[in-house]
Structure formats: C-alpha cells, structure tokens
Short mmCIF file of C-alpha atoms and ligand atoms in Angstrom, two decimals:
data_model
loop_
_atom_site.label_atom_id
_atom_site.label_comp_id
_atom_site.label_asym_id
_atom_site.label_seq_id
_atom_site.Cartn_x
_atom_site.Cartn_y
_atom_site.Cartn_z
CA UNK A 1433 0.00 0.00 0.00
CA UNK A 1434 1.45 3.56 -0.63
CA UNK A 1435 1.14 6.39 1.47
CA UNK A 1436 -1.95 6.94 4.00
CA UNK A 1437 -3.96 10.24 3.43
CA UNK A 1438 -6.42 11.43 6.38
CA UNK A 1439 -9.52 13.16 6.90
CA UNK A 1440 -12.10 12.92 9.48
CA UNK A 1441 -15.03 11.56 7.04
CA UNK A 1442 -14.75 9.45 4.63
CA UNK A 1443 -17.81 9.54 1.84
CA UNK A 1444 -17.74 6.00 -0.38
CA UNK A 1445 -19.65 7.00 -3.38
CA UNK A 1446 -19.91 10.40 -4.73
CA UNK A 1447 -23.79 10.08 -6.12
CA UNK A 1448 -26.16 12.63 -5.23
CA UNK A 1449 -26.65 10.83 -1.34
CA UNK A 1450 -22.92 10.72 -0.91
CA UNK A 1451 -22.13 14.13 -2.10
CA UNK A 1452 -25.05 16.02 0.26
CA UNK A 1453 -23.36 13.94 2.80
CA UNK A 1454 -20.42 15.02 2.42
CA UNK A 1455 -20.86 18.91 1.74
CA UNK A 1456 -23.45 18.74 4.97
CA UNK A 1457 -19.86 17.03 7.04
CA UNK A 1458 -17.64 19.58 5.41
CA UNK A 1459 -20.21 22.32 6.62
CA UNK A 1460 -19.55 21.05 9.78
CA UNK A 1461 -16.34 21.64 10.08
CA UNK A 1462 -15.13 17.70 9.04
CA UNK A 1463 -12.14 17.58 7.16
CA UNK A 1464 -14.44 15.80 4.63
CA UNK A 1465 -12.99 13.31 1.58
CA UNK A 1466 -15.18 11.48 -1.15
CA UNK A 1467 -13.42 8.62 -2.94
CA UNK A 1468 -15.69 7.93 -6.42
CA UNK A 1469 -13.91 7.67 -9.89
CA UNK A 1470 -16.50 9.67 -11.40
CA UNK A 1471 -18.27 11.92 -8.62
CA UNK A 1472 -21.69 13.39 -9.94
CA UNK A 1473 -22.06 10.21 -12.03
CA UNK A 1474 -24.90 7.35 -10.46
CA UNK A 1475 -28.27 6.91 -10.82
CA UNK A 1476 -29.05 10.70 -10.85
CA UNK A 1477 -27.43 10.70 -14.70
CA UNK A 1478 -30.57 8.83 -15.45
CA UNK A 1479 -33.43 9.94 -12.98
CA UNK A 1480 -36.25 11.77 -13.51
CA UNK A 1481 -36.12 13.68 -10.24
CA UNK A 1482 -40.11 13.47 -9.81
CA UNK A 1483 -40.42 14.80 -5.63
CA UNK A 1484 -43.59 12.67 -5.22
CA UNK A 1485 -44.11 12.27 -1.70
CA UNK A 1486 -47.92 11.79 -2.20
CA UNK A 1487 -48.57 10.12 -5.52
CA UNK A 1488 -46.01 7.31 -4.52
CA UNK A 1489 -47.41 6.47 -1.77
CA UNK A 1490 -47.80 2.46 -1.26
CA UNK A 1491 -49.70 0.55 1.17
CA UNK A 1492 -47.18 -0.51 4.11
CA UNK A 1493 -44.62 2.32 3.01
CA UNK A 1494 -46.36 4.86 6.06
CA UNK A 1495 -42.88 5.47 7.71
CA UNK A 1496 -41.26 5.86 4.96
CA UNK A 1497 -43.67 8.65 3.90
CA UNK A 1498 -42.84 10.10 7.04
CA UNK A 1499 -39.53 10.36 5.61
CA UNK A 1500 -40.81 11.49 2.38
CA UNK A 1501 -42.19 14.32 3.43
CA UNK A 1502 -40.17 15.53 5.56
CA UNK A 1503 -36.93 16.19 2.80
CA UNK A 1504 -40.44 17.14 0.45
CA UNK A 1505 -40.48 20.31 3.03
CA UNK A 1506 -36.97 20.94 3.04
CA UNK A 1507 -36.61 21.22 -0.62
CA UNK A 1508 -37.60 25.46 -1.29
CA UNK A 1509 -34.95 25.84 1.17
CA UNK A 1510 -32.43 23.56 -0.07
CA UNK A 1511 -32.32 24.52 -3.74
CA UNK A 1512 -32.20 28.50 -2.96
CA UNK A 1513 -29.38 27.43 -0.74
CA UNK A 1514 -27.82 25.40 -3.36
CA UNK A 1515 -27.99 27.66 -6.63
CA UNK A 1516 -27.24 30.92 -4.07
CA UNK A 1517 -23.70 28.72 -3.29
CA UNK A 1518 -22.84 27.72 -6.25
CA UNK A 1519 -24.78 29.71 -9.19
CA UNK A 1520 -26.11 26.45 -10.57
CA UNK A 1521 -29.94 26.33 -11.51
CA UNK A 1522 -31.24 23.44 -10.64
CA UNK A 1523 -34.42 23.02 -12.55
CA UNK A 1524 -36.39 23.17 -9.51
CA UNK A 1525 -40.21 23.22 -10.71
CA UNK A 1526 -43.46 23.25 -8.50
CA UNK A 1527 -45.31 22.19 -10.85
CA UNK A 1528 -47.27 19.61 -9.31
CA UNK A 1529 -48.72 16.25 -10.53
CA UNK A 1530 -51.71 14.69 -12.32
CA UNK A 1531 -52.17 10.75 -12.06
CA UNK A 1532 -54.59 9.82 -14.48
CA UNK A 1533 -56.61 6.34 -15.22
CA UNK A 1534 -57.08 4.97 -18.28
CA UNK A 1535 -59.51 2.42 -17.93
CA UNK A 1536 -62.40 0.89 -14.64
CA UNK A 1537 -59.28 -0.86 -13.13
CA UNK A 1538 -56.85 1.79 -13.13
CA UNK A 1539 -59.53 4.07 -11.58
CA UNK A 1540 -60.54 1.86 -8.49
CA UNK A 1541 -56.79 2.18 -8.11
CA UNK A 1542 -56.45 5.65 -8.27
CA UNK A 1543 -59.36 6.07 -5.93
CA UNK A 1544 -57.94 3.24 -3.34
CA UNK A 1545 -54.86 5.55 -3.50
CA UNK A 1546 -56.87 8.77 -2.77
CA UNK A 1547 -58.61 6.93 -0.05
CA UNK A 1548 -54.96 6.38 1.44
CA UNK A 1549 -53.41 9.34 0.71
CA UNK A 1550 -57.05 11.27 3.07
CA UNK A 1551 -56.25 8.94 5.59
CA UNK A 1552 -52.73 9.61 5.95
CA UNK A 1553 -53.63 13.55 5.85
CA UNK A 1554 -52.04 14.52 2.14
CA UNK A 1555 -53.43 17.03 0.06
CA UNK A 1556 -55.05 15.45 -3.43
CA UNK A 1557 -57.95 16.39 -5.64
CA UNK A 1558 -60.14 13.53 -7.71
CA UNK A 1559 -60.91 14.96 -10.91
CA UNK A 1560 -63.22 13.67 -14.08
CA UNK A 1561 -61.39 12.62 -17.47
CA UNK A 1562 -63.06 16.15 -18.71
CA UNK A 1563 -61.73 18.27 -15.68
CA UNK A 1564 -57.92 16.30 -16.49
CA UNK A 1565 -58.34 17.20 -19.96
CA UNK A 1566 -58.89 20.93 -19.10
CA UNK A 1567 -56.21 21.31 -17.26
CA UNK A 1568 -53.20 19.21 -19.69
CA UNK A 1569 -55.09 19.53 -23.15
CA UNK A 1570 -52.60 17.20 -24.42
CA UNK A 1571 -54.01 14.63 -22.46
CA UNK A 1572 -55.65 11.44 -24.66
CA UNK A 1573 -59.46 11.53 -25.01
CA UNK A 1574 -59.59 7.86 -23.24
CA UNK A 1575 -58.74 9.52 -20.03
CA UNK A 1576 -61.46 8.18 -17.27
CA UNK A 1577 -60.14 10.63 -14.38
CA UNK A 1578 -57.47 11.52 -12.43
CA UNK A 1579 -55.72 12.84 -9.13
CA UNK A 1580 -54.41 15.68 -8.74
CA UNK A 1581 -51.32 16.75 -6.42
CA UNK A 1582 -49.78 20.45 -6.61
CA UNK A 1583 -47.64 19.52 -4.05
CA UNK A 1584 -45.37 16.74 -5.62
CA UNK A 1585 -43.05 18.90 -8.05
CA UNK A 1586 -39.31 17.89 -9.72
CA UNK A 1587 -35.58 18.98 -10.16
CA UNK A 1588 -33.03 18.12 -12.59
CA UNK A 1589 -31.20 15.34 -10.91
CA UNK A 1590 -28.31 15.99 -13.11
CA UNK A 1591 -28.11 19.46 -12.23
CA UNK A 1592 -28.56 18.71 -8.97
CA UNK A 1593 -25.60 16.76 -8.87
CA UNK A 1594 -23.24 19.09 -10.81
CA UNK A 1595 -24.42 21.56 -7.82
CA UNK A 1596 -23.47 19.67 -5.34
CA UNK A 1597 -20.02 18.71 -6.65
CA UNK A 1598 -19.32 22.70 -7.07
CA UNK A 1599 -21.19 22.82 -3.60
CA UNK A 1600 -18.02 20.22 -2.03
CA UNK A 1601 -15.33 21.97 -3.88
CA UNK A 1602 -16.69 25.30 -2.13
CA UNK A 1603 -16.67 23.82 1.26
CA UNK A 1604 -13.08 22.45 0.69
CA UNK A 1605 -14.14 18.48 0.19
CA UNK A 1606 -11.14 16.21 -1.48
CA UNK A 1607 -12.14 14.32 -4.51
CA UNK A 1608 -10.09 11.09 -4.78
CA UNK A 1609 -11.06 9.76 -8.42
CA UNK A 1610 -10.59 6.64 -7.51
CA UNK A 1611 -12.55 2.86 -7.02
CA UNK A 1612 -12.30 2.09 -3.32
CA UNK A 1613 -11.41 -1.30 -3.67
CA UNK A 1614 -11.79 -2.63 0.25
CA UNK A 1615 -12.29 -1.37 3.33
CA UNK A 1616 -9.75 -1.14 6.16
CA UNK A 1617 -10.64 -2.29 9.46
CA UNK A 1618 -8.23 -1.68 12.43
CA UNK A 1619 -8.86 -3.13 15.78
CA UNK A 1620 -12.56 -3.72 14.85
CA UNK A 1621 -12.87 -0.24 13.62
CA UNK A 1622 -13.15 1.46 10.51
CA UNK A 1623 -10.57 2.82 9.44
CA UNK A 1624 -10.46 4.21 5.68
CA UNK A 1625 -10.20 2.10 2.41
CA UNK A 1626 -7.54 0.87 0.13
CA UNK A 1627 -8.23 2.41 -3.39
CA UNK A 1628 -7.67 0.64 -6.66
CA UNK A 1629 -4.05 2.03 -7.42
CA UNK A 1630 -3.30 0.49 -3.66
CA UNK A 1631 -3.61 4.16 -2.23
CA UNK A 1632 -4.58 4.54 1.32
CA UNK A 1633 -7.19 6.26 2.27
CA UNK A 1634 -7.82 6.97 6.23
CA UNK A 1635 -10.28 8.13 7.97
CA UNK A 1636 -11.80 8.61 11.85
CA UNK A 1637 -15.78 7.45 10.08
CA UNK A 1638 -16.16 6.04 6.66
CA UNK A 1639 -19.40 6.35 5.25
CA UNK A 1640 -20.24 3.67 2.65
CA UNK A 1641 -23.23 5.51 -0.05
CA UNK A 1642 -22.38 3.37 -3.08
CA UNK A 1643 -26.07 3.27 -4.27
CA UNK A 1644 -26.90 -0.39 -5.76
CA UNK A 1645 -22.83 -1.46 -5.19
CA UNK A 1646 -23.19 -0.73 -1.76
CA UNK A 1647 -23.08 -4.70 -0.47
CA UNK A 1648 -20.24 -5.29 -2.79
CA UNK A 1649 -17.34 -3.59 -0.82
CA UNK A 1650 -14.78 -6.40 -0.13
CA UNK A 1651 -13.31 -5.87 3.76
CA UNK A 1652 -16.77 -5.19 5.34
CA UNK A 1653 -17.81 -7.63 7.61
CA UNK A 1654 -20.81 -10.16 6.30
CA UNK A 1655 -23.12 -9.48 8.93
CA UNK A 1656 -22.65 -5.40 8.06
CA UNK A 1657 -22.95 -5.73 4.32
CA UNK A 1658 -26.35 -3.82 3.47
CA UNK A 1659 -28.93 -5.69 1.88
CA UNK A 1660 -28.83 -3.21 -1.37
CA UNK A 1661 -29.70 -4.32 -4.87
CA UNK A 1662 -29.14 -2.66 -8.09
CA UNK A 1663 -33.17 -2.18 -9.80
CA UNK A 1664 -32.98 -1.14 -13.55
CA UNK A 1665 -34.73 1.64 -14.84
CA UNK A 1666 -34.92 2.84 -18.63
CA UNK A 1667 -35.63 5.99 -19.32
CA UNK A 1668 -36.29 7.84 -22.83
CA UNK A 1669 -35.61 11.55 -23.24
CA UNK A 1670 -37.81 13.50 -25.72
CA UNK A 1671 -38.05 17.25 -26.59
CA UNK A 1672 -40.80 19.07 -26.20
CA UNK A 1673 -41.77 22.09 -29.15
CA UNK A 1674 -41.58 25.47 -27.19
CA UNK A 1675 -44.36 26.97 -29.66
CA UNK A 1676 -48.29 27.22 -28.37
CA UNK A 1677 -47.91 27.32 -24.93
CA UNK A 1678 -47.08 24.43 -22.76
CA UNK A 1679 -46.94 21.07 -24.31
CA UNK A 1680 -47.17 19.61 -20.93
CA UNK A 1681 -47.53 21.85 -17.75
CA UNK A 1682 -46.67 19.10 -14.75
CA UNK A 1683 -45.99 15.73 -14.47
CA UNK A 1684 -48.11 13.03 -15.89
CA UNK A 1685 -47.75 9.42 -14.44
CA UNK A 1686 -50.58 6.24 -14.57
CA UNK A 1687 -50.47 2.84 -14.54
CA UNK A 1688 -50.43 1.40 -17.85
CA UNK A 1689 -51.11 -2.42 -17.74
CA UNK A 1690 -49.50 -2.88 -14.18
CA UNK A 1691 -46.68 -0.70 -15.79
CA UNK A 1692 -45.93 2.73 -14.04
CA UNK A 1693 -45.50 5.10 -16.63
CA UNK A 1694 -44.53 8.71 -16.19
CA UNK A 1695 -43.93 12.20 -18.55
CA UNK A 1696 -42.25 14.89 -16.45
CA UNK A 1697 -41.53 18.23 -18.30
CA UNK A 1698 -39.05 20.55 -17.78
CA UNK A 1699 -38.42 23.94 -18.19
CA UNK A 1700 -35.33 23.33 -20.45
CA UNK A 1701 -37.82 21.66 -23.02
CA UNK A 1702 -36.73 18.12 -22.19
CA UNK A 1703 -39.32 15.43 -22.13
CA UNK A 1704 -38.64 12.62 -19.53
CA UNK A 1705 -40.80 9.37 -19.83
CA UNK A 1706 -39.81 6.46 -17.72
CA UNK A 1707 -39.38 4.23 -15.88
CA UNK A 1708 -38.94 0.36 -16.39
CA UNK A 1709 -38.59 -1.68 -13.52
CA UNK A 1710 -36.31 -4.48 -13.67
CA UNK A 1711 -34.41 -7.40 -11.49
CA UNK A 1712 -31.42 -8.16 -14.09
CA UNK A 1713 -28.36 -7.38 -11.75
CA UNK A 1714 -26.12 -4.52 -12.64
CA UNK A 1715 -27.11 -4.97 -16.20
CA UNK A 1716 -27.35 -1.23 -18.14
CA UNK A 1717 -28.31 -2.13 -21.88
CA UNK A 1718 -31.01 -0.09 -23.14
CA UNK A 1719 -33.22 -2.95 -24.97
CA UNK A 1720 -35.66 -2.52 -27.92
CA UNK A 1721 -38.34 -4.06 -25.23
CA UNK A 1722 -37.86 -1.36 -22.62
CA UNK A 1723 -38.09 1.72 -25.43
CA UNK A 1724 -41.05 -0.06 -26.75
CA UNK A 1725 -43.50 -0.75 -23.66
CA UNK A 1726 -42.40 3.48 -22.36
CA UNK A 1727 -43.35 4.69 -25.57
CA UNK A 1728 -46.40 2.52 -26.14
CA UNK A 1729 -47.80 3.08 -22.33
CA UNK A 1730 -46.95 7.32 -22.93
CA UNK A 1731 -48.62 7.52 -26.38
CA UNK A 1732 -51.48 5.88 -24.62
CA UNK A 1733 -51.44 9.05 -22.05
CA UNK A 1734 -50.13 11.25 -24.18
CA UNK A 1735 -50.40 10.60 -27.78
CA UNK A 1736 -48.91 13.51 -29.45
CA UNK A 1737 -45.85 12.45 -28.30
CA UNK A 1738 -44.72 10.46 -30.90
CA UNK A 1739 -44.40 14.19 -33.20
CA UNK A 1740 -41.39 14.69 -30.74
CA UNK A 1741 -37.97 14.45 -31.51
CA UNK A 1742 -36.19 11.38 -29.34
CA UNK A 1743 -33.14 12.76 -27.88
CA UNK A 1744 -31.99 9.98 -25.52
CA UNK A 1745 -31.94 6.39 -24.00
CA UNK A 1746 -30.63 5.05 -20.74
CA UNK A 1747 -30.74 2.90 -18.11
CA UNK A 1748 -29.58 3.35 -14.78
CA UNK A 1749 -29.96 1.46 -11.57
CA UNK A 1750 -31.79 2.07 -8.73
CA UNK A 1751 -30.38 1.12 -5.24
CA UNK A 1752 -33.40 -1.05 -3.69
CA UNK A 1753 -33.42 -2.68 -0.10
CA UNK A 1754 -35.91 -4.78 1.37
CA UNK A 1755 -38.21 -2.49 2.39
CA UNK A 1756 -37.96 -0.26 -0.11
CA UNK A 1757 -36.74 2.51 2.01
CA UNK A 1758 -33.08 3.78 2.85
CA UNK A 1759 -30.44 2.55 5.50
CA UNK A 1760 -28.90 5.07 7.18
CA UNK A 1761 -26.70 5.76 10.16
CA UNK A 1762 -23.97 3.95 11.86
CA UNK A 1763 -23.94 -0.33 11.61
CA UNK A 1764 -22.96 -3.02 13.52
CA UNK A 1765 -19.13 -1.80 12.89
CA UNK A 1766 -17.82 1.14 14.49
CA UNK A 1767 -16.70 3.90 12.39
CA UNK A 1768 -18.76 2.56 9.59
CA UNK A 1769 -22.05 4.26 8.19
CA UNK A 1770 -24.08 3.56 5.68
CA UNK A 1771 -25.98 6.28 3.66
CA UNK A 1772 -28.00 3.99 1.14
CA UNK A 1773 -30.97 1.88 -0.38
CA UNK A 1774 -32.98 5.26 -1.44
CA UNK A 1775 -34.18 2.81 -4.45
CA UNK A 1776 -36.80 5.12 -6.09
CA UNK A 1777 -36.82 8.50 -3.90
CA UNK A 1778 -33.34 9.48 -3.94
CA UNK A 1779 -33.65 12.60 -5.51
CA UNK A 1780 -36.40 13.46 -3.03
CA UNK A 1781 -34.56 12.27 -0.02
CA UNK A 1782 -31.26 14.14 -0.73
CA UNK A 1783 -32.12 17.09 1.45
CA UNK A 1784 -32.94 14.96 4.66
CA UNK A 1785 -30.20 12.76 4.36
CA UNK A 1786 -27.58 15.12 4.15
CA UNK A 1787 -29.01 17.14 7.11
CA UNK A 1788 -29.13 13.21 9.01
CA UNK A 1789 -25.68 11.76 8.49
CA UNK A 1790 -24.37 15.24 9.64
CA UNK A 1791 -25.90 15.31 12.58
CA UNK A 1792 -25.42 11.31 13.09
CA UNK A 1793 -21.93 12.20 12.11
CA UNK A 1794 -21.48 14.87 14.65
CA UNK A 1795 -23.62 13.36 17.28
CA UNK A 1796 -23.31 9.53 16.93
CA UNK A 1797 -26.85 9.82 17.05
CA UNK A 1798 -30.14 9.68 14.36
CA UNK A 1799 -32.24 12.68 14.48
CA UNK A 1800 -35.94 11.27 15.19
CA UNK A 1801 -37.27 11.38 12.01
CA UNK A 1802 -34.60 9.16 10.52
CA UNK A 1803 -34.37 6.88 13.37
CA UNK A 1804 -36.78 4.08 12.17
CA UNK A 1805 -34.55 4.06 9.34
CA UNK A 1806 -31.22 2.42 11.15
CA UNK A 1807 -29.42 -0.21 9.23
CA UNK A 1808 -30.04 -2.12 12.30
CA UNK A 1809 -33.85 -3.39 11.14
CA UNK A 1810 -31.52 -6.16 8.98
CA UNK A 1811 -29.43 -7.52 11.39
CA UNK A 1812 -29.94 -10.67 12.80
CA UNK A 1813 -28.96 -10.18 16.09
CA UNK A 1814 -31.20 -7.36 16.78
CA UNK A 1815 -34.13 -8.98 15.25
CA UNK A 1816 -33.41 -11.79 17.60
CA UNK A 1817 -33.09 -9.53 20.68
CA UNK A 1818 -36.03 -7.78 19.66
CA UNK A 1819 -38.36 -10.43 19.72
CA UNK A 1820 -40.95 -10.41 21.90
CA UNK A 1821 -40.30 -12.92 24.91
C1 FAD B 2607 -34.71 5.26 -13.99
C2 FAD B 2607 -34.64 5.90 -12.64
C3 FAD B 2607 -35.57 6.88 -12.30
C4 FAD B 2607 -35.54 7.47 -11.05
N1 FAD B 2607 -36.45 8.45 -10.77
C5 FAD B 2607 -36.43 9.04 -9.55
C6 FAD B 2607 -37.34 10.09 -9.25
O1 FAD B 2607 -38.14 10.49 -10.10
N2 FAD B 2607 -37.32 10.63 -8.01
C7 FAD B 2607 -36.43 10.22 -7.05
O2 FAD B 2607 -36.47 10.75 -5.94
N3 FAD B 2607 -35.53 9.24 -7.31
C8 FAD B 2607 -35.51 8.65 -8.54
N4 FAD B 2607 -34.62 7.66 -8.82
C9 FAD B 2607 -33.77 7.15 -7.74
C10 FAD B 2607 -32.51 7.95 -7.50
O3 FAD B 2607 -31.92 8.28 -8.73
C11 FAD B 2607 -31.55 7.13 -6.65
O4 FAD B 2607 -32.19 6.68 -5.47
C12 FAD B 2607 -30.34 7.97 -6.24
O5 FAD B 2607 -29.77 8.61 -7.36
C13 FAD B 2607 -29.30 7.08 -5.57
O6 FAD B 2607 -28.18 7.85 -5.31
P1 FAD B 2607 -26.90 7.24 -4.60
O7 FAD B 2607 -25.91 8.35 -4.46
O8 FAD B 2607 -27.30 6.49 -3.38
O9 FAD B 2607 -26.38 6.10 -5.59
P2 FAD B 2607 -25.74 6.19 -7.04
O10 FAD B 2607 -26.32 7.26 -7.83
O11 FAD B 2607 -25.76 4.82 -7.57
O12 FAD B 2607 -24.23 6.62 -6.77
C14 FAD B 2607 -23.33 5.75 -6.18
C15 FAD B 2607 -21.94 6.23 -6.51
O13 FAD B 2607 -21.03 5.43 -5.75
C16 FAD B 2607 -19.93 5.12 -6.55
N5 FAD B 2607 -19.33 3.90 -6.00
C17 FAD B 2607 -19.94 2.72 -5.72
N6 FAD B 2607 -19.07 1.85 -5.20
C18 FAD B 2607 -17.88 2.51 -5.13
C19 FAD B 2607 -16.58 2.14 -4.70
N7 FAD B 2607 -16.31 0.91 -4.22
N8 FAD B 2607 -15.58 3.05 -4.80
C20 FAD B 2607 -15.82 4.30 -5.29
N9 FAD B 2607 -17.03 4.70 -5.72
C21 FAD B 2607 -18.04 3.81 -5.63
C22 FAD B 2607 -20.47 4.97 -7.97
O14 FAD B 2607 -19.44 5.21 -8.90
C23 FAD B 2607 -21.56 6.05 -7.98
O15 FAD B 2607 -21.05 7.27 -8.46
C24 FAD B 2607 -34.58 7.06 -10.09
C25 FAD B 2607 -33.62 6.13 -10.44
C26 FAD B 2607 -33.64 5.54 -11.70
C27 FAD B 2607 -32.58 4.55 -12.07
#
C-alpha cells in the first residue's frame, strides 16, 4: 500500500446521497474526503427527479412517507441554498402532478390511493377525465379521471448533482477519483479504504453511499454488508416544441397495464418518460423491449408524443433494499455508516439525508425522524433480541 492520506469523514460513493453527505460534514467543520472515480455520475445521470411524496405512496410504506415528506419540506430551502452557493440552476419546478386512469381498473386504483393518501392527511384532488383534460389539453381523449397533487413537483437530478459537486469543492471536500477497492478495518474499527491504485485512504468514520454497489465492498464484515440491490430503470428523453404554450404543464404518471408510466416536463424543453422496472443485476443495456413498452404506455397518455424528436436512451440502476426505504446511520461496525438503499426516492430524499448523516456524524446519534430508518432493522442479532419474549 502507498502512502496513508487522512480526513475525518470518509464519503464511499460520490452520487447525489454521498455528495449532500459530504458537503453537509464539510459544513460542519469535518475535514471531509469522497473517494468515487466519477463523482456526480450514479443513478441521478438517469433519474427523472419526480419529488412525489404523495402520488407514490404504497400501502405498508407509512414510515417511509414520514420520511418522504419531511426532505419534500426541506426542498424550497435547499435549492435557494444550493444555486445561491454555487450559481447552478437546478431546474427546480413546483409544478405539481396529475395521475390519471385509463380504464375501470386503473380508476378503483387511483381512488384506493386517494382513499390512502385522506387517511394519511395529504393534500389530493379527484378529478373527471373532462376536468384532467382541461387542465393538460394534451391529455388522450380515453382519459377516465385523475388525481391531482400540486404539491409533488421535480428537479433536474443531473443538475442537482453538478451543484453539489461545485457545492463540495466550495466547502473544501477532497475528490479522490478513484474505485475504493476494500475497506480497512483496524482493531474492529473502521478505518479508511484501500483504493484501486493500492492508495490509502484513512479516515476517523467512513461512510459507505455506493447506491446499488453498496453490499459489494470487499473488507466489510458479512453481517454489516447492506442488503442493497441494483433495480434497472430505462428511461427515454424527448423534446418538447416550445411553440403554443405548454406542451405539458406538470408531471403526468398512470399505470399502464400494471406498468408505471410517467412524462415529467421541464423547463429546459426536455421530455422525460420512464421508468422500467427491472431485477437483471447490474445490467445497463437499453433494450428494444424497454423503449417499446415506455413509448407505447406514454402515447397511450399522451399521444402527441410520438411528433417529438427522441433525444436519448438510458438505463440506470436504482439502489433497492428490502423495504424499499433507505439505511442510514452507523452499523454493527464502528466507524462505519451507511448512507444507502434510497431505491426510487433518492432525488427526493437528498435534502434529509444530508441534514441526518451530519448530525449522526457529529452526534453519533439519528435525528428522530430518521431513526426508524437504522441499518439495524436487517441484522440478525437485533431482530433476535427484539423479539418479543
Ligand atoms: C430510472 C430511474 C428513475 C428514477 N427516478 C427518480 C425520481 O423520479 N425521483 C427520485 O427521488 N428518485 C428517482 N430515482 C432514484 C434515484 O436516482 C436514486 O435513489 C439515487 O440517485 C441514488 O443515489 P446514490 O448516491 O445512493 O447512488 P448512485 O447514484 O448509484 O451513486 C453511487 C456512486 O457510488 C460510486 N461507488 C460505488 N461503489 C464505489 C466504490 N467501491 N468506490 C468508489 N465509488 C463507488 C459509484 O461510482 C456512484 O457514483 C430514479 C432512479 C432511476 C434509475
């Protein structure tokens, strides 16, 4: 191994959820390090950046909206803070969201998920096919009804990762561009990694945010490993005509034939329709199939669509854990944290992470809201000790 460079934190992954953790630690006052070969890169090259705390709402997933909403509130804040640091627009749009049904089955859905969303005290409005119509003309004739949801809006996930690269090189964060190949542990602690060139890398807490590779670092212990697996999500990238007016004003999203489907439109003109849904490992071909079934489902919403020029393809991968909703905090190995297994609400849950592992950083505590959300829940021994006697 060659020579040993220090800081305080050490950030594993420099996607979007390792980046606000590490500009939050550098804020700090950390002497703050992120080792990535390509920071900015990840899933966010590929996301949509739809901040749908309401219209993704699932039955079972009531912490996790918790969650949800809480880095929902924090995002005004967190963008003007953002662009004011670093000049960068973010494509930050309140623009809202309209769910629409397209047939009797898609609409006892939609209203089983406006039953859940009253009962868990959101903010949604049923509307008719005509009222949907009137309000996204674009909209096709077949549409039976909708909800709708000002309160779930978007960002540019790309842009919001450039930001928050130029928002770590502002708060004096060192880049290693480099694969961290294995972790170091040092009298059962933590203690930096090993990068691929055989650098050194130390470190008084290493924080492992690798999205989907995050249970692939070699040196971690088994039992500390998270349970994170890489989903696969196409995406197609239209643009929209800037000529009469709007050709979409908000987000668009239904289920197509048990396929979510979704159109978000941004002020730049770009069209984003996504998103497949796949269990193939860390496969990232863009396939004939996956093009196909997101065109097919969004000319079905949206038919006018297919006037548009296609601009891109791509497929990224989504870093899913069993219960769909992130680990974060410190594990079962000291000086280790994990910051990971955002799977679909990454973008959303940027803010609130980076203002958690701060404080967890700082404090070697959770804040409340996050504390359900402890990589603890998968470990065996403290589901065994937490069994009721
Ligand atoms: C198609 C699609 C659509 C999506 N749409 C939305 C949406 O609308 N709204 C929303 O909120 N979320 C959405 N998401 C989810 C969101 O993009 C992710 O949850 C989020 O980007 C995950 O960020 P991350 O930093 O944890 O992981 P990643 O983006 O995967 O970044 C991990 C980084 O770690 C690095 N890394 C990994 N291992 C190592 C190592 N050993 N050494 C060095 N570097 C390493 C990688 O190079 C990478 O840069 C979507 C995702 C996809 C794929």
């Amino acid at each position: 191994m060659s020579r040993t460079r220090t800081s305080d934190v050490l950030v594993i992954g420099g996607g979007i959820i390792g980046l606000v953790t590490a500009w939050r630690a550098a804020q700090r006052g950390f002497a703050t390090a992120v080792v990535d070969p390509e920071p900015g890169g990840g899933a966010a090259q590929v996301a949509a950046g739809m901040l749908a705390a309401v219209t993704e709402l699932h039955y079972g997933e009531q912490t996790l909206l918790g969650l949800n909403l809480a880095s929902a509130r924090r995002y005004p804040d967190f963008a003007a803070e953002l662009t004011e640091l670093t000049g960068h627009d973010l494509g930050y749009r309140r623009c809202g969201t309209l769910a629409v049904a397209l047939d009797a089955d898609d609409r006892a859905h939609l209203r089983e998920l406006h039953a859940l969303q009253q009962q868990s005290g959101l903010e949604s409005q049923w509307l008719s096919g005509r009222e949907c119509r009137r309000l996204e003309p674009m909209l096709a004739p077949g549409v039976r009804g909708g909800l709708r949801v000002d309160g779930d809006h978007q960002i540019d996930p790309r842009r919001l990762a450039g930001a928050l690269v130029a928002a770590c090189e502002r708060e004096g964060v060192v880049f290693h561009r480099a694969w961290a190949e294995r972790l170091t542990v040092v009298a059962d602690r933590a203690a930096g990694v090993v990068t691929a060139d055989g650098t050194g890398l130390g470190a008084g807490q290493v924080v492992l945010a690798g999205g989907s590779l995050s249970g692939r670092l070699a040196g971690v212990p088994e039992d500390v490993l998270p349970p994170v697996r890489p989903v696969k999500g196409q995406v197609v990238r239209l643009t929209m005509p800037r000529r009469h007016g709007p050709f979409l004003s908000r987000t668009v999203r239904a289920v197509v034939r048990g396929s979510h489907v979704y159109l978000v439109p941004r002020e730049s003109g770009e069209l984003v329709i996504g998103a497949t849904s796949e269990e193939l490992g860390w496969d990232t071909t863009v396939t004939a199939g996956g093009v196909y079934e997101l065109l097919r489902d969004a000319h079905e919403l949206v038919p006018g669509i297919t006037e548009l020029p296609l601009t891109e393809t791509r497929a990224g991968l989504r870093p899913g854990s069993p219960d769909n909703a992130p680990l974060l905090g410190p594990t079962g190995l000291e000086g280790l944290l994990l910051a990971t297994g955002h799977y679909r609400n990454g973008v959303l849950l940027t803010p609130v992470t980076g203002d958690s592992m701060a404080h967890v950083l700082a404090t070697g505590e959770l804040p409340e809201e996050a504390r359900p959300f402890t990589p603890k829940r998968f470990s065996t021994a403290t589901a065994l000790t937490e069994q009721p006697a």
